[in-house]
Coordinates of C-alpha atoms in Angstrom, one line a residue:
M1 CA -2.7 -5.4 -37.9
N2 CA -3.7 -5.7 -34.3
K3 CA -6.6 -3.4 -33.6
L4 CA -4.9 -2.4 -30.3
Y5 CA -2.6 -0.1 -32.2
H6 CA -5.0 1.5 -34.6
S7 CA -5.6 5.2 -34.2
R8 CA -8.9 5.8 -32.6
D9 CA -11.1 8.8 -31.6
L10 CA -12.3 7.2 -28.4
P11 CA -10.4 5.7 -25.5
L12 CA -10.4 1.9 -25.1
Y13 CA -13.2 1.8 -22.5
K14 CA -15.5 4.0 -24.5
D15 CA -15.3 2.4 -28.1
K16 CA -17.0 -0.9 -27.2
P17 CA -17.6 -3.4 -28.8
Y18 CA -15.2 -2.7 -31.5
F19 CA -12.0 -2.7 -29.5
Q20 CA -10.9 -6.4 -29.0
P21 CA -7.2 -6.4 -28.0
R22 CA -5.4 -9.7 -28.8
R23 CA -1.7 -10.3 -28.0
T24 CA 0.7 -11.6 -30.7
P25 CA 1.8 -15.2 -29.9
R26 CA 5.1 -15.4 -28.0
G27 CA 8.1 -14.8 -30.3
A28 CA 6.0 -13.7 -33.4
G29 CA 6.2 -10.1 -34.7
R30 CA 7.8 -8.6 -31.6
T31 CA 10.0 -6.3 -33.7
W32 CA 7.2 -4.6 -35.5
R33 CA 5.0 -4.6 -32.3
T34 CA 7.6 -2.7 -30.3
V35 CA 8.2 -0.1 -33.3
L36 CA 4.4 0.4 -33.4
I37 CA 4.0 0.9 -29.6
A38 CA 6.9 3.4 -29.7
V39 CA 5.4 5.4 -32.7
A40 CA 1.9 5.5 -31.0
G41 CA 3.4 6.4 -27.8
F42 CA 5.5 9.3 -29.2
I43 CA 2.4 10.6 -31.1
T44 CA 0.2 10.4 -28.1
I45 CA 2.8 12.1 -25.8
T46 CA 3.3 14.9 -28.3
I47 CA -0.6 15.6 -28.7
L48 CA -1.0 15.4 -24.9
Y49 CA 1.8 17.6 -24.2
A50 CA 0.7 20.3 -26.6
S51 CA -2.9 20.1 -25.0
W52 CA -1.5 20.5 -21.7
G53 CA 0.5 23.4 -22.6
S54 CA -2.6 25.3 -23.7
S55 CA -4.8 24.2 -20.8
G56 CA -3.9 27.3 -18.7
S57 CA -3.2 25.2 -15.6
Q58 CA 0.6 25.1 -15.8
S59 CA 1.3 27.1 -12.7
P60 CA -1.6 26.6 -10.1
I61 CA -1.5 28.2 -6.9
R62 CA -0.2 26.1 -4.0
E63 CA -2.7 25.1 -1.5
W64 CA -0.7 25.4 1.7
P65 CA -0.3 28.5 4.1
D66 CA 1.7 31.5 3.4
G67 CA 5.4 31.4 4.5
D68 CA 7.7 28.6 4.7
L69 CA 5.8 25.3 5.6
G70 CA 9.0 23.6 6.6
E71 CA 9.7 26.4 9.4
E72 CA 6.1 26.3 10.6
L73 CA 6.3 22.5 10.9
Y74 CA 9.6 22.6 12.8
R75 CA 8.1 24.9 15.3
W76 CA 5.1 22.6 15.7
M77 CA 7.4 19.6 16.1
L78 CA 9.2 21.5 19.1
S79 CA 5.7 22.1 20.6
L80 CA 5.1 18.4 20.6
E81 CA 8.2 17.8 22.6
D82 CA 7.4 20.6 25.0
N83 CA 4.0 19.0 25.5
D84 CA 5.7 15.6 26.2
K85 CA 7.9 17.3 28.8
G86 CA 4.9 18.8 30.6
K87 CA 2.6 16.1 29.9
Q88 CA 0.1 18.6 28.5
T89 CA -3.0 17.1 27.0
Q90 CA -5.6 18.8 24.7
A91 CA -8.9 17.7 23.5
A92 CA -8.5 16.2 19.9
D93 CA -9.1 18.3 17.0
W94 CA -9.1 15.7 14.3
E95 CA -9.5 18.2 11.5
E96 CA -6.5 20.0 12.7
R97 CA -4.6 16.6 13.0
R98 CA -5.4 15.6 9.4
Q99 CA -4.2 18.9 8.3
R100 CA -0.8 18.2 10.0
V101 CA -0.6 15.0 8.0
R102 CA -1.3 17.0 4.8
D103 CA 1.5 19.4 5.9
V104 CA 4.0 16.4 6.2
F105 CA 3.0 15.2 2.8
I106 CA 3.6 18.6 1.1
V107 CA 6.9 18.9 2.6
S108 CA 7.8 15.3 1.6
W109 CA 6.6 15.9 -1.9
D110 CA 8.3 19.2 -2.3
N111 CA 11.7 18.1 -1.3
Y112 CA 11.3 14.9 -3.6
E113 CA 10.0 16.9 -6.5
K114 CA 13.1 19.3 -6.2
Y115 CA 15.8 16.7 -5.8
G116 CA 14.7 13.3 -6.7
W117 CA 11.8 13.7 -9.3
G118 CA 11.1 10.5 -11.2
Y119 CA 13.2 8.1 -9.2
D120 CA 11.8 5.5 -7.0
E121 CA 14.2 5.9 -4.1
F122 CA 15.1 9.3 -2.5
K123 CA 17.6 10.3 0.0
P124 CA 16.3 13.4 1.8
I125 CA 19.5 14.1 3.7
E126 CA 21.9 13.7 0.7
K127 CA 19.1 15.2 -1.6
T128 CA 19.6 12.7 -4.4
G129 CA 17.5 10.1 -6.2
R130 CA 18.2 6.9 -7.7
Q131 CA 16.5 3.6 -8.8
S132 CA 16.5 1.2 -6.0
A133 CA 17.0 -2.0 -7.9
E134 CA 17.5 -3.4 -11.3
D135 CA 13.9 -4.4 -11.9
S136 CA 12.4 -1.3 -10.2
M137 CA 10.1 0.8 -12.2
P138 CA 10.6 4.6 -12.6
G139 CA 7.8 6.6 -11.3
G140 CA 6.8 4.3 -8.4
M141 CA 7.1 7.3 -6.0
I142 CA 5.1 9.7 -8.3
V143 CA 2.4 7.3 -9.4
G144 CA 2.1 5.8 -5.9
A145 CA 1.4 9.1 -4.1
L146 CA -0.7 10.6 -6.9
D147 CA -4.1 9.5 -5.3
T148 CA -2.8 10.6 -1.9
A149 CA -2.4 14.1 -3.3
M150 CA -5.9 13.8 -4.8
L151 CA -7.4 12.8 -1.4
M152 CA -5.6 15.8 0.2
N153 CA -7.0 18.1 -2.5
L154 CA -3.6 19.2 -3.6
S155 CA -4.1 20.1 -7.2
S156 CA -0.6 21.5 -7.8
C157 CA 1.0 18.1 -6.8
V158 CA -1.5 16.3 -9.0
Q159 CA -0.7 18.5 -12.0
S160 CA 3.0 18.0 -11.5
A161 CA 2.5 14.1 -11.4
R162 CA 0.2 14.2 -14.6
R163 CA 2.7 16.2 -16.4
W164 CA 5.4 13.5 -15.5
I165 CA 3.0 10.7 -16.4
Q166 CA 1.9 12.3 -19.6
N167 CA 5.5 13.2 -20.8
S168 CA 7.9 10.7 -19.2
L169 CA 6.1 7.4 -18.1
R170 CA 6.8 5.0 -21.1
F171 CA 6.8 1.3 -20.9
D172 CA 8.4 0.2 -24.3
Q173 CA 12.0 1.0 -23.3
L174 CA 11.9 -0.9 -19.9
H175 CA 13.6 -4.2 -20.2
R176 CA 13.1 -5.7 -16.8
V177 CA 10.6 -4.8 -14.2
S178 CA 9.0 -6.6 -11.2
T179 CA 5.6 -7.9 -12.3
S180 CA 4.0 -7.4 -9.0
E181 CA 5.5 -4.0 -8.3
A182 CA 4.5 -2.7 -11.8
A183 CA 1.0 -4.2 -11.4
T184 CA 0.3 -3.0 -7.7
R185 CA 2.1 0.2 -7.7
I186 CA 2.0 1.7 -11.3
L187 CA -1.1 0.0 -12.7
G188 CA -2.9 0.2 -9.3
G189 CA -1.9 3.8 -8.9
L190 CA -3.1 4.9 -12.4
L191 CA -6.5 3.0 -11.9
S192 CA -6.9 4.7 -8.5
A193 CA -6.2 8.1 -10.1
H194 CA -8.7 7.3 -12.7
Y195 CA -11.4 6.4 -10.2
L196 CA -10.9 9.4 -7.9
S197 CA -10.7 11.8 -10.8
T198 CA -13.9 10.6 -12.3
T199 CA -15.9 9.6 -9.3
H200 CA -14.7 12.4 -7.1
P201 CA -14.0 15.2 -9.4
D202 CA -14.1 17.7 -6.5
L203 CA -10.9 16.4 -5.2
A204 CA -7.9 18.3 -6.6
P205 CA -9.8 19.5 -9.6
I206 CA -7.9 20.3 -12.7
R207 CA -9.0 21.1 -16.2
D208 CA -6.9 18.5 -17.8
D209 CA -9.1 15.6 -16.6
D210 CA -12.6 17.2 -17.1
P211 CA -15.0 15.4 -19.5
G212 CA -14.1 16.5 -22.9
A213 CA -10.6 17.6 -22.1
P214 CA -7.7 16.2 -24.2
G215 CA -6.2 14.7 -21.1
E216 CA -9.5 13.2 -19.8
D217 CA -8.4 9.5 -20.3
L218 CA -4.7 9.8 -19.7
Y219 CA -4.7 7.7 -16.5
I220 CA -6.8 4.7 -18.1
E221 CA -5.0 4.8 -21.4
K222 CA -1.6 4.6 -19.6
A223 CA -3.0 1.7 -17.3
T224 CA -4.1 -0.2 -20.4
D225 CA -0.8 0.3 -22.1
L226 CA 1.1 -1.2 -19.1
A227 CA -1.5 -4.0 -18.5
N228 CA -1.0 -5.2 -22.1
Q229 CA 2.8 -5.3 -21.6
L230 CA 2.4 -7.2 -18.3
L231 CA 0.2 -9.9 -19.9
G232 CA 3.5 -11.4 -21.3
A233 CA 4.5 -12.4 -17.8
F234 CA 1.5 -14.7 -17.7
D235 CA 2.7 -16.8 -20.7
T236 CA 3.9 -19.7 -18.6
P237 CA 3.0 -23.4 -18.7
S238 CA 0.9 -23.0 -15.6
G239 CA -0.5 -19.5 -16.2
V240 CA 1.4 -18.5 -12.9
P241 CA 3.2 -15.3 -13.8
Y242 CA 6.8 -14.8 -13.8
P243 CA 8.2 -12.5 -11.2
S244 CA 9.7 -10.2 -13.9
V245 CA 8.8 -9.0 -17.3
N246 CA 10.4 -7.4 -20.2
L247 CA 8.0 -4.5 -20.8
A248 CA 9.8 -3.5 -24.2
T249 CA 8.9 -7.0 -25.6
A250 CA 6.0 -7.8 -23.5
E251 CA 7.6 -11.1 -22.5
G252 CA 8.0 -12.7 -19.1
I253 CA 11.5 -13.5 -17.9
P254 CA 11.7 -17.1 -17.0
S255 CA 12.2 -18.1 -13.5
A256 CA 12.0 -21.4 -11.6
E257 CA 9.8 -19.9 -8.8
S258 CA 7.5 -17.0 -8.0
L259 CA 6.6 -15.6 -4.7
I260 CA 3.1 -16.7 -4.0
A261 CA 2.2 -13.1 -2.9
E262 CA 3.6 -11.8 -6.3
A263 CA 1.5 -14.4 -8.3
A264 CA -1.8 -13.9 -6.3
S265 CA -1.8 -10.3 -5.4
L266 CA -2.6 -8.7 -8.9
Q267 CA -6.1 -9.6 -9.2
L268 CA -7.8 -6.5 -8.0
E269 CA -5.9 -4.3 -10.4
F270 CA -6.7 -6.6 -13.5
K271 CA -10.3 -7.1 -12.5
Y272 CA -11.0 -3.5 -12.1
L273 CA -9.4 -2.8 -15.5
A274 CA -11.5 -5.5 -17.0
R275 CA -14.5 -3.9 -15.5
L276 CA -13.5 -0.5 -17.1
T277 CA -12.7 -1.7 -20.4
G278 CA -14.9 -4.7 -20.8
E279 CA -11.8 -6.7 -22.0
H280 CA -12.2 -10.1 -20.3
E281 CA -8.8 -11.3 -21.0
Y282 CA -7.5 -9.2 -18.2
W283 CA -10.0 -11.0 -15.9
E284 CA -9.2 -14.4 -17.3
V285 CA -5.5 -14.5 -16.7
V286 CA -5.7 -13.4 -12.9
E287 CA -8.7 -15.7 -12.3
H288 CA -6.8 -18.7 -13.7
V289 CA -3.8 -18.0 -11.2
M290 CA -6.3 -18.3 -8.4
K291 CA -7.5 -21.5 -9.6
V292 CA -4.1 -22.9 -9.9
V293 CA -3.2 -21.6 -6.3
S294 CA -6.3 -23.4 -5.0
D295 CA -5.9 -26.7 -7.0
A296 CA -2.3 -27.2 -5.6
Q297 CA -4.1 -28.8 -2.7
Q298 CA -2.1 -27.8 0.4
Q299 CA -2.9 -29.5 3.7
D300 CA -4.4 -26.5 5.1
G301 CA -5.4 -22.9 3.9
L302 CA -1.9 -21.5 4.5
L303 CA 0.4 -21.3 1.5
P304 CA 4.3 -21.6 1.4
M305 CA 6.5 -18.9 -0.1
Y306 CA 7.1 -20.1 -3.7
I307 CA 5.1 -21.5 -6.5
S308 CA 6.6 -22.9 -9.8
P309 CA 5.4 -21.0 -13.0
A310 CA 6.3 -24.2 -14.9
M311 CA 4.3 -26.7 -12.8
G312 CA 1.9 -24.6 -10.8
A313 CA 3.2 -26.5 -7.7
Y314 CA 4.6 -25.2 -4.4
R315 CA 8.3 -25.7 -4.0
E316 CA 8.7 -26.0 -0.3
K317 CA 6.6 -26.3 2.9
S318 CA 7.6 -23.3 5.1
I319 CA 4.8 -20.8 6.2
R320 CA 6.3 -17.4 6.6
W321 CA 5.1 -13.9 6.7
S322 CA 8.4 -12.2 6.5
K323 CA 10.4 -11.8 3.2
S324 CA 7.6 -13.2 1.2
W325 CA 5.0 -10.4 1.3
A326 CA 2.5 -13.2 2.3
N327 CA 0.1 -10.5 3.6
S328 CA -0.7 -9.6 -0.1
Y329 CA -2.2 -13.1 -0.9
Y330 CA -4.4 -13.3 2.2
E331 CA -5.7 -10.0 2.1
S332 CA -6.4 -10.2 -1.6
L333 CA -8.7 -13.1 -0.9
I334 CA -11.3 -11.2 1.2
K335 CA -10.8 -8.0 -1.0
Q336 CA -11.5 -9.8 -4.2
Y337 CA -14.8 -10.9 -2.6
L338 CA -15.7 -7.5 -1.5
Q339 CA -14.5 -5.8 -4.7
T340 CA -17.1 -7.8 -6.7
S341 CA -19.9 -7.1 -4.2
E342 CA -19.8 -10.6 -2.7
Q343 CA -20.6 -12.3 -5.9
E344 CA -17.6 -14.5 -5.8
P345 CA -18.1 -16.6 -2.6
V346 CA -15.1 -18.8 -3.5
Y347 CA -12.8 -16.2 -2.3
N348 CA -14.8 -15.8 1.0
D349 CA -14.4 -19.5 1.3
M350 CA -10.7 -19.4 0.8
W351 CA -10.2 -16.5 3.3
Q352 CA -12.3 -18.3 6.0
E353 CA -10.2 -21.5 5.5
A354 CA -7.1 -19.4 5.7
L355 CA -8.2 -17.7 8.9
R356 CA -9.2 -20.9 10.5
D357 CA -5.8 -22.3 10.0
I358 CA -4.1 -19.2 11.0
R359 CA -5.9 -19.8 14.4
K360 CA -4.9 -23.4 14.4
H361 CA -1.3 -23.2 13.5
L362 CA 0.2 -19.7 14.0
I363 CA -1.4 -18.2 17.0
A364 CA 0.4 -18.2 20.6
H365 CA 0.6 -16.0 23.5
S366 CA 3.3 -14.3 25.3
R367 CA 4.4 -15.6 28.8
K368 CA 3.5 -12.5 31.1
A369 CA 1.2 -10.1 29.4
R370 CA -0.5 -12.7 27.2
L371 CA -0.2 -10.7 24.0
T372 CA -1.5 -12.5 21.1
V373 CA 1.3 -13.4 18.7
L374 CA 1.1 -14.5 15.1
G375 CA 4.1 -16.6 14.4
E376 CA 5.6 -18.6 11.6
R377 CA 6.4 -22.2 10.8
P378 CA 9.8 -21.8 9.0
I379 CA 10.2 -25.5 8.2
A380 CA 6.6 -26.8 7.9
L381 CA 3.2 -26.8 9.6
T382 CA 4.2 -29.9 11.7
E383 CA 7.4 -28.2 12.9
A384 CA 8.1 -25.8 15.8
L385 CA 6.5 -22.3 15.9
L386 CA 8.7 -19.2 15.5
P387 CA 7.2 -16.4 17.7
K388 CA 8.2 -13.6 15.5
M389 CA 6.1 -10.9 13.9
D390 CA 7.4 -8.6 11.0
H391 CA 5.7 -5.3 10.8
R392 CA 4.0 -6.5 7.6
V393 CA 1.8 -8.9 9.7
C394 CA 0.0 -5.8 11.2
F395 CA -2.1 -5.6 8.1
L396 CA -4.0 -8.6 9.6
P397 CA -6.0 -7.1 12.5
G398 CA -7.8 -4.6 10.0
T399 CA -8.2 -7.3 7.4
I400 CA -9.8 -9.7 9.9
A401 CA -12.3 -6.9 11.0
L402 CA -13.0 -6.0 7.5
A403 CA -13.8 -9.5 6.7
A404 CA -16.1 -10.0 9.7
T405 CA -18.1 -6.9 9.2
K406 CA -17.6 -6.2 5.3
G407 CA -16.6 -2.7 6.3
V408 CA -19.9 -1.6 8.0
P409 CA -19.9 -0.4 11.6
L410 CA -19.7 -3.1 14.2
A411 CA -23.0 -2.1 15.9
E412 CA -24.9 -2.5 12.5
A413 CA -23.0 -5.8 11.6
R414 CA -24.1 -7.4 14.7
K415 CA -27.8 -6.8 13.8
S416 CA -27.4 -8.8 10.7
P417 CA -28.8 -12.2 10.5
E418 CA -25.3 -13.4 9.2
W419 CA -23.6 -12.4 12.3
T420 CA -22.4 -15.4 14.3
T421 CA -20.3 -16.3 17.4
E422 CA -17.4 -17.0 15.0
K423 CA -17.5 -13.5 13.7
E424 CA -17.5 -12.1 17.2
E425 CA -14.4 -14.2 18.0
D426 CA -12.8 -12.8 14.8
M427 CA -13.3 -9.2 16.0
A428 CA -11.7 -10.2 19.4
L429 CA -8.8 -11.7 17.6
A430 CA -8.4 -8.5 15.3
Q431 CA -8.3 -6.4 18.5
E432 CA -5.9 -8.5 20.3
L433 CA -3.6 -8.5 17.3
M434 CA -3.8 -4.8 17.0
K435 CA -2.8 -4.5 20.5
T436 CA 0.3 -6.6 20.0
C437 CA 1.2 -4.4 16.9
W438 CA 0.9 -1.4 19.1
A439 CA 3.2 -2.9 21.7
M440 CA 5.7 -3.4 18.9
Y441 CA 5.7 0.4 18.7
L442 CA 5.8 1.2 22.4
A443 CA 8.6 -1.2 22.9
T444 CA 11.3 1.0 21.2
E445 CA 12.9 4.2 22.4
T446 CA 11.4 6.2 19.5
K447 CA 8.0 4.5 19.8
L448 CA 8.4 3.4 16.3
A449 CA 8.1 -0.3 15.5
P450 CA 11.1 -2.2 14.5
E451 CA 11.0 -4.3 11.2
T452 CA 10.8 -7.5 13.2
T453 CA 9.7 -8.4 16.9
Y454 CA 10.3 -11.6 18.6
F455 CA 8.2 -12.6 21.6
H456 CA 8.8 -15.0 24.6
V457 CA 5.9 -17.5 24.7
D458 CA 5.3 -20.7 26.5
D459 CA 6.6 -23.8 24.8
N460 CA 3.1 -25.3 24.7
E461 CA 1.3 -22.2 24.1
Q462 CA 0.2 -22.7 20.5
S463 CA -3.6 -22.5 20.4
G464 CA -6.1 -20.3 18.6
E465 CA -7.7 -19.2 21.9
I466 CA -8.1 -15.4 22.4
G467 CA -6.3 -13.7 25.4
P468 CA -7.6 -10.9 27.4
T469 CA -9.8 -8.2 26.1
A470 CA -8.1 -5.5 23.8
S471 CA -10.5 -2.8 25.0
Q472 CA -8.0 -1.6 27.6
P473 CA -4.7 0.2 26.5
F474 CA -1.4 -0.4 28.1
E475 CA -1.0 1.2 31.5
E476 CA 1.8 3.8 31.3
A477 CA 3.1 2.8 34.7
D478 CA 3.1 -0.9 34.1
T479 CA 6.0 -1.7 31.6
S480 CA 6.3 -5.5 32.6
W481 CA 4.8 -6.5 29.3
K482 CA 8.1 -5.5 27.8
D483 CA 9.7 -8.6 29.3
D484 CA 7.8 -10.4 26.6
V485 CA 9.4 -8.6 23.8
D486 CA 12.8 -9.4 22.2
I487 CA 14.0 -6.9 19.6
H488 CA 17.3 -8.3 17.8
P489 CA 20.0 -5.8 16.8
E490 CA 19.6 -6.6 13.1
D491 CA 15.9 -5.8 13.3
V492 CA 15.9 -2.3 14.8
H493 CA 15.3 -0.4 11.5
N494 CA 12.0 1.2 10.8
L495 CA 11.0 1.6 7.1
Q496 CA 8.1 4.0 7.5
R497 CA 5.8 1.0 6.7
P498 CA 1.9 1.4 6.6
E499 CA 0.5 -1.8 7.8
A500 CA -0.3 -0.8 11.4
V501 CA -1.9 2.4 10.4
E502 CA -4.0 0.6 7.8
S503 CA -5.4 -1.6 10.5
L504 CA -6.1 1.2 12.9
L505 CA -8.1 2.8 10.1
Y506 CA -10.3 -0.3 9.7
L507 CA -10.7 -1.0 13.4
Y508 CA -11.5 2.8 14.1
R509 CA -14.1 3.0 11.4
I510 CA -15.7 -0.4 12.2
T511 CA -15.7 -0.1 16.0
G512 CA -15.9 3.6 16.4
D513 CA -13.4 3.3 19.3
E514 CA -11.4 6.4 19.5
M515 CA -8.6 4.6 21.2
Y516 CA -7.4 3.4 17.8
R517 CA -7.3 7.1 16.5
D518 CA -5.3 8.1 19.7
W519 CA -2.9 5.3 19.0
G520 CA -2.5 6.5 15.4
W521 CA -1.9 10.1 16.6
Q522 CA 1.0 8.8 18.8
M523 CA 2.4 6.9 15.9
F524 CA 2.3 10.0 13.6
T525 CA 3.8 12.3 16.1
A526 CA 6.7 9.7 16.6
F527 CA 7.3 9.8 13.0
V528 CA 7.4 13.6 12.9
K529 CA 9.7 13.9 16.0
H530 CA 12.1 11.1 15.0
T531 CA 12.2 10.8 11.3
A532 CA 12.2 14.6 10.3
V533 CA 15.1 15.8 8.3
V534 CA 15.9 19.2 9.8
E535 CA 17.9 21.8 7.9
Q536 CA 19.8 23.9 10.4
P537 CA 20.5 27.7 9.6
P538 CA 24.0 28.2 8.0
L539 CA 26.9 29.1 10.1
K540 CA 27.8 32.9 10.4
R541 CA 31.5 33.7 9.6
T542 CA 33.7 36.7 9.8
A543 CA 35.5 38.0 6.9
R544 CA 38.5 35.9 7.9
G545 CA 36.2 32.8 8.0
K546 CA 36.0 32.4 11.8
V547 CA 32.7 30.9 12.9
V548 CA 30.9 33.1 15.2
G549 CA 27.4 31.5 15.4
F550 CA 24.5 30.8 13.2
S551 CA 22.8 33.0 10.7
E552 CA 19.3 34.5 11.5
M553 CA 17.5 31.9 9.2
P554 CA 15.3 29.6 11.3
S555 CA 15.7 25.9 11.3
R556 CA 13.2 23.9 9.0
I557 CA 12.0 20.4 8.3
V558 CA 12.9 19.6 4.6
G559 CA 11.8 15.8 4.5
F560 CA 11.5 12.6 6.4
S561 CA 13.8 9.6 6.3
S562 CA 13.4 5.9 7.5
L563 CA 15.6 4.8 10.4
A564 CA 18.5 2.5 10.6
N565 CA 17.9 2.3 14.3
A566 CA 14.6 3.1 15.9
N567 CA 15.6 1.8 19.3
T568 CA 18.0 4.5 20.4
L569 CA 17.8 8.2 21.1
P570 CA 18.6 10.0 19.0
P571 CA 17.8 7.6 16.4
V572 CA 19.9 6.8 13.4
P573 CA 18.4 7.7 9.9
R574 CA 18.8 5.6 6.8
D575 CA 18.8 8.6 4.7
S576 CA 15.8 7.1 2.5
M577 CA 12.3 8.2 2.1
E578 CA 10.6 4.8 1.3
V579 CA 8.3 4.6 -1.6
C580 CA 5.5 3.6 0.8
W581 CA 5.8 6.9 2.9
M582 CA 3.7 9.3 0.7
A583 CA 1.8 6.5 -1.1
E584 CA 0.5 4.4 1.7
T585 CA 1.6 5.5 5.3
L586 CA 0.5 9.2 5.1
K587 CA -2.7 8.2 3.2
Y588 CA -3.8 5.9 6.0
F589 CA -3.1 8.4 8.6
Y590 CA -4.9 11.1 6.7
L591 CA -7.9 8.8 6.3
L592 CA -7.8 7.7 10.0
F593 CA -8.1 11.3 11.0
S594 CA -10.9 12.0 8.5
D595 CA -14.5 11.7 8.9
R596 CA -15.8 8.0 8.5
E597 CA -17.9 9.1 5.3
F598 CA -14.8 10.2 3.5
L599 CA -14.0 7.2 1.1
P600 CA -16.1 4.9 3.1
L601 CA -15.1 1.3 3.6
E602 CA -18.6 0.1 2.5
E603 CA -17.9 1.4 -1.1
T604 CA -14.1 1.0 -1.4
V605 CA -11.4 -1.7 -1.4
F606 CA -7.6 -0.8 -1.0
N607 CA -5.0 -2.9 -3.0
A608 CA -1.9 -4.2 -1.4
V609 CA -0.3 -0.8 -1.6
A610 CA -3.1 1.4 -0.5
H611 CA -4.7 2.4 -3.8
P612 CA -8.4 2.7 -3.5
F613 CA -10.8 1.0 -6.0
P614 CA -14.6 1.0 -6.1
R615 CA -16.8 -2.1 -5.4
F616 CA -18.7 -3.1 -8.4
E617 CA -21.1 -5.8 -9.7
L618 CA -20.3 -8.5 -12.0
K619 CA -21.5 -8.6 -15.4
G620 CA -21.2 -10.4 -18.9
D621 CA -18.1 -12.5 -19.1
L622 CA -16.8 -11.1 -16.0
K623 CA -17.2 -13.9 -13.5
T624 CA -15.2 -16.4 -11.5
G625 CA -15.5 -19.1 -14.1
W626 CA -14.0 -21.9 -11.9
E627 CA -14.8 -24.0 -8.9
R628 CA -12.6 -25.3 -6.1
E629 CA -11.4 -29.0 -6.2
P630 CA -12.7 -31.0 -3.2
R631 CA -10.5 -30.4 -0.2

């Protein structure tokens, strides 16, 4: 019998070297394996549930102010509007501002917990939840936001999430899930929760995960269970994972193609799990994918959207950032290099090659304001540039700055013997792209960026040269730069995305320039003013039913919704709190307004959906294990 399913007293990462998981070959023994998983899962859940019930922490005290926080937040929102009308300015109190982000998180969490608990999509206006797609994984909202609650020191939210993970998060009954979503959101969220609860036990402390407590290893054991089922997606002729997997049978669901970002953005999670458990199989499968991606021998360092799991070859030539989540692949390169403490230089080489060719093929400048635009080549690298930027592209300014400095302050990085003119140019490019992303926000009526923005550029303006300095913000009186911006009617929605805030976090912590914090605060207050779901007081009626006014109850904010139209006032809500809102966007706002030493960049990497992992040293069998083919 496979040792993976033996009863044991120690969790996987503590019983080395005796635990050696091996998967059953495809098609062999699947029925018995599934039964064993179900039995083991039921026993584990029963024991953990009993332990939780006796832990004395079922009803912790809430960590927010007395009274109705929704009412208080509503009054604060009105004060923001009054300040706008009167042009009042106050000295920034960043501690108070990070607490406002915490308030927004609490209200968002409370409404979701009350009406949509367990679902990965929540409608805060209708007050209902549902699964957003056939291959979506239950719990994405809960597991995704768990580490945010930890960072915000919200023990009651953490306890609610732990209870759901313990009693309801099961993988043996899920027949189809997205491989990448399950890996980055669920596996990543569980691993991040394990990291924070063990390395930073003072954040949202609860007895259940204390050393020696029955629930000490809940996160890591759930993560290992999920990873073992996900390994089936890698059983392909090339080793490139299928985009979907049947978790009930641990088998990938055959597909002719996988998005490159889905195939090459799972590495941080599996590598960290391998580091925790010592199981090199997790490491090997994702390292092999990177070798296949590299060996496919593209003309330059930019990759098309799709790769074949059967052949390990690219299926077309377009270079796009939209609809393909290409950002996940590019950021994974430099983050893999940093995650393993710069001991895998191959990933730095791949990143530098990609950045060089971004400059060569994709950079243009707008006609009037000379905004730096990162476009697409929708047909091929040799064909015309399309000057459009999806909001997802706004991850790149921060990632470029992170790669140039490795996360240390810019003043310190410049003293390093490794600092070069090229790195200085990288920082200039990062700041210019950040300014363009900020322009995408300022260009709408709500000051919230649309999903996609087009720019008017000169036909011959396709070079990697950097435009004017990004050190100066936009002048309020000069709006001529808006002539360069073209927002199409089908792109006016805002999905509460995190990428611009992530880049602001990196740029602020690296440069120390308060301008980036100020931009972030303006973004945050725009979210509060224009995406808040306000519950009005009920109508007051006479005995005959005639409306005579409103009751004495005050208005209150009960949640936040993405927007169907962010370019009109009042905006049009979509009635959807996106899964990224609590897990990513609010997390990055909170960290942006926190001290630099709180979860420092020098010690941490964030995965594609904002889950923090530690940097670590390579050891034993955990190493790159391959070299690039000559280019």
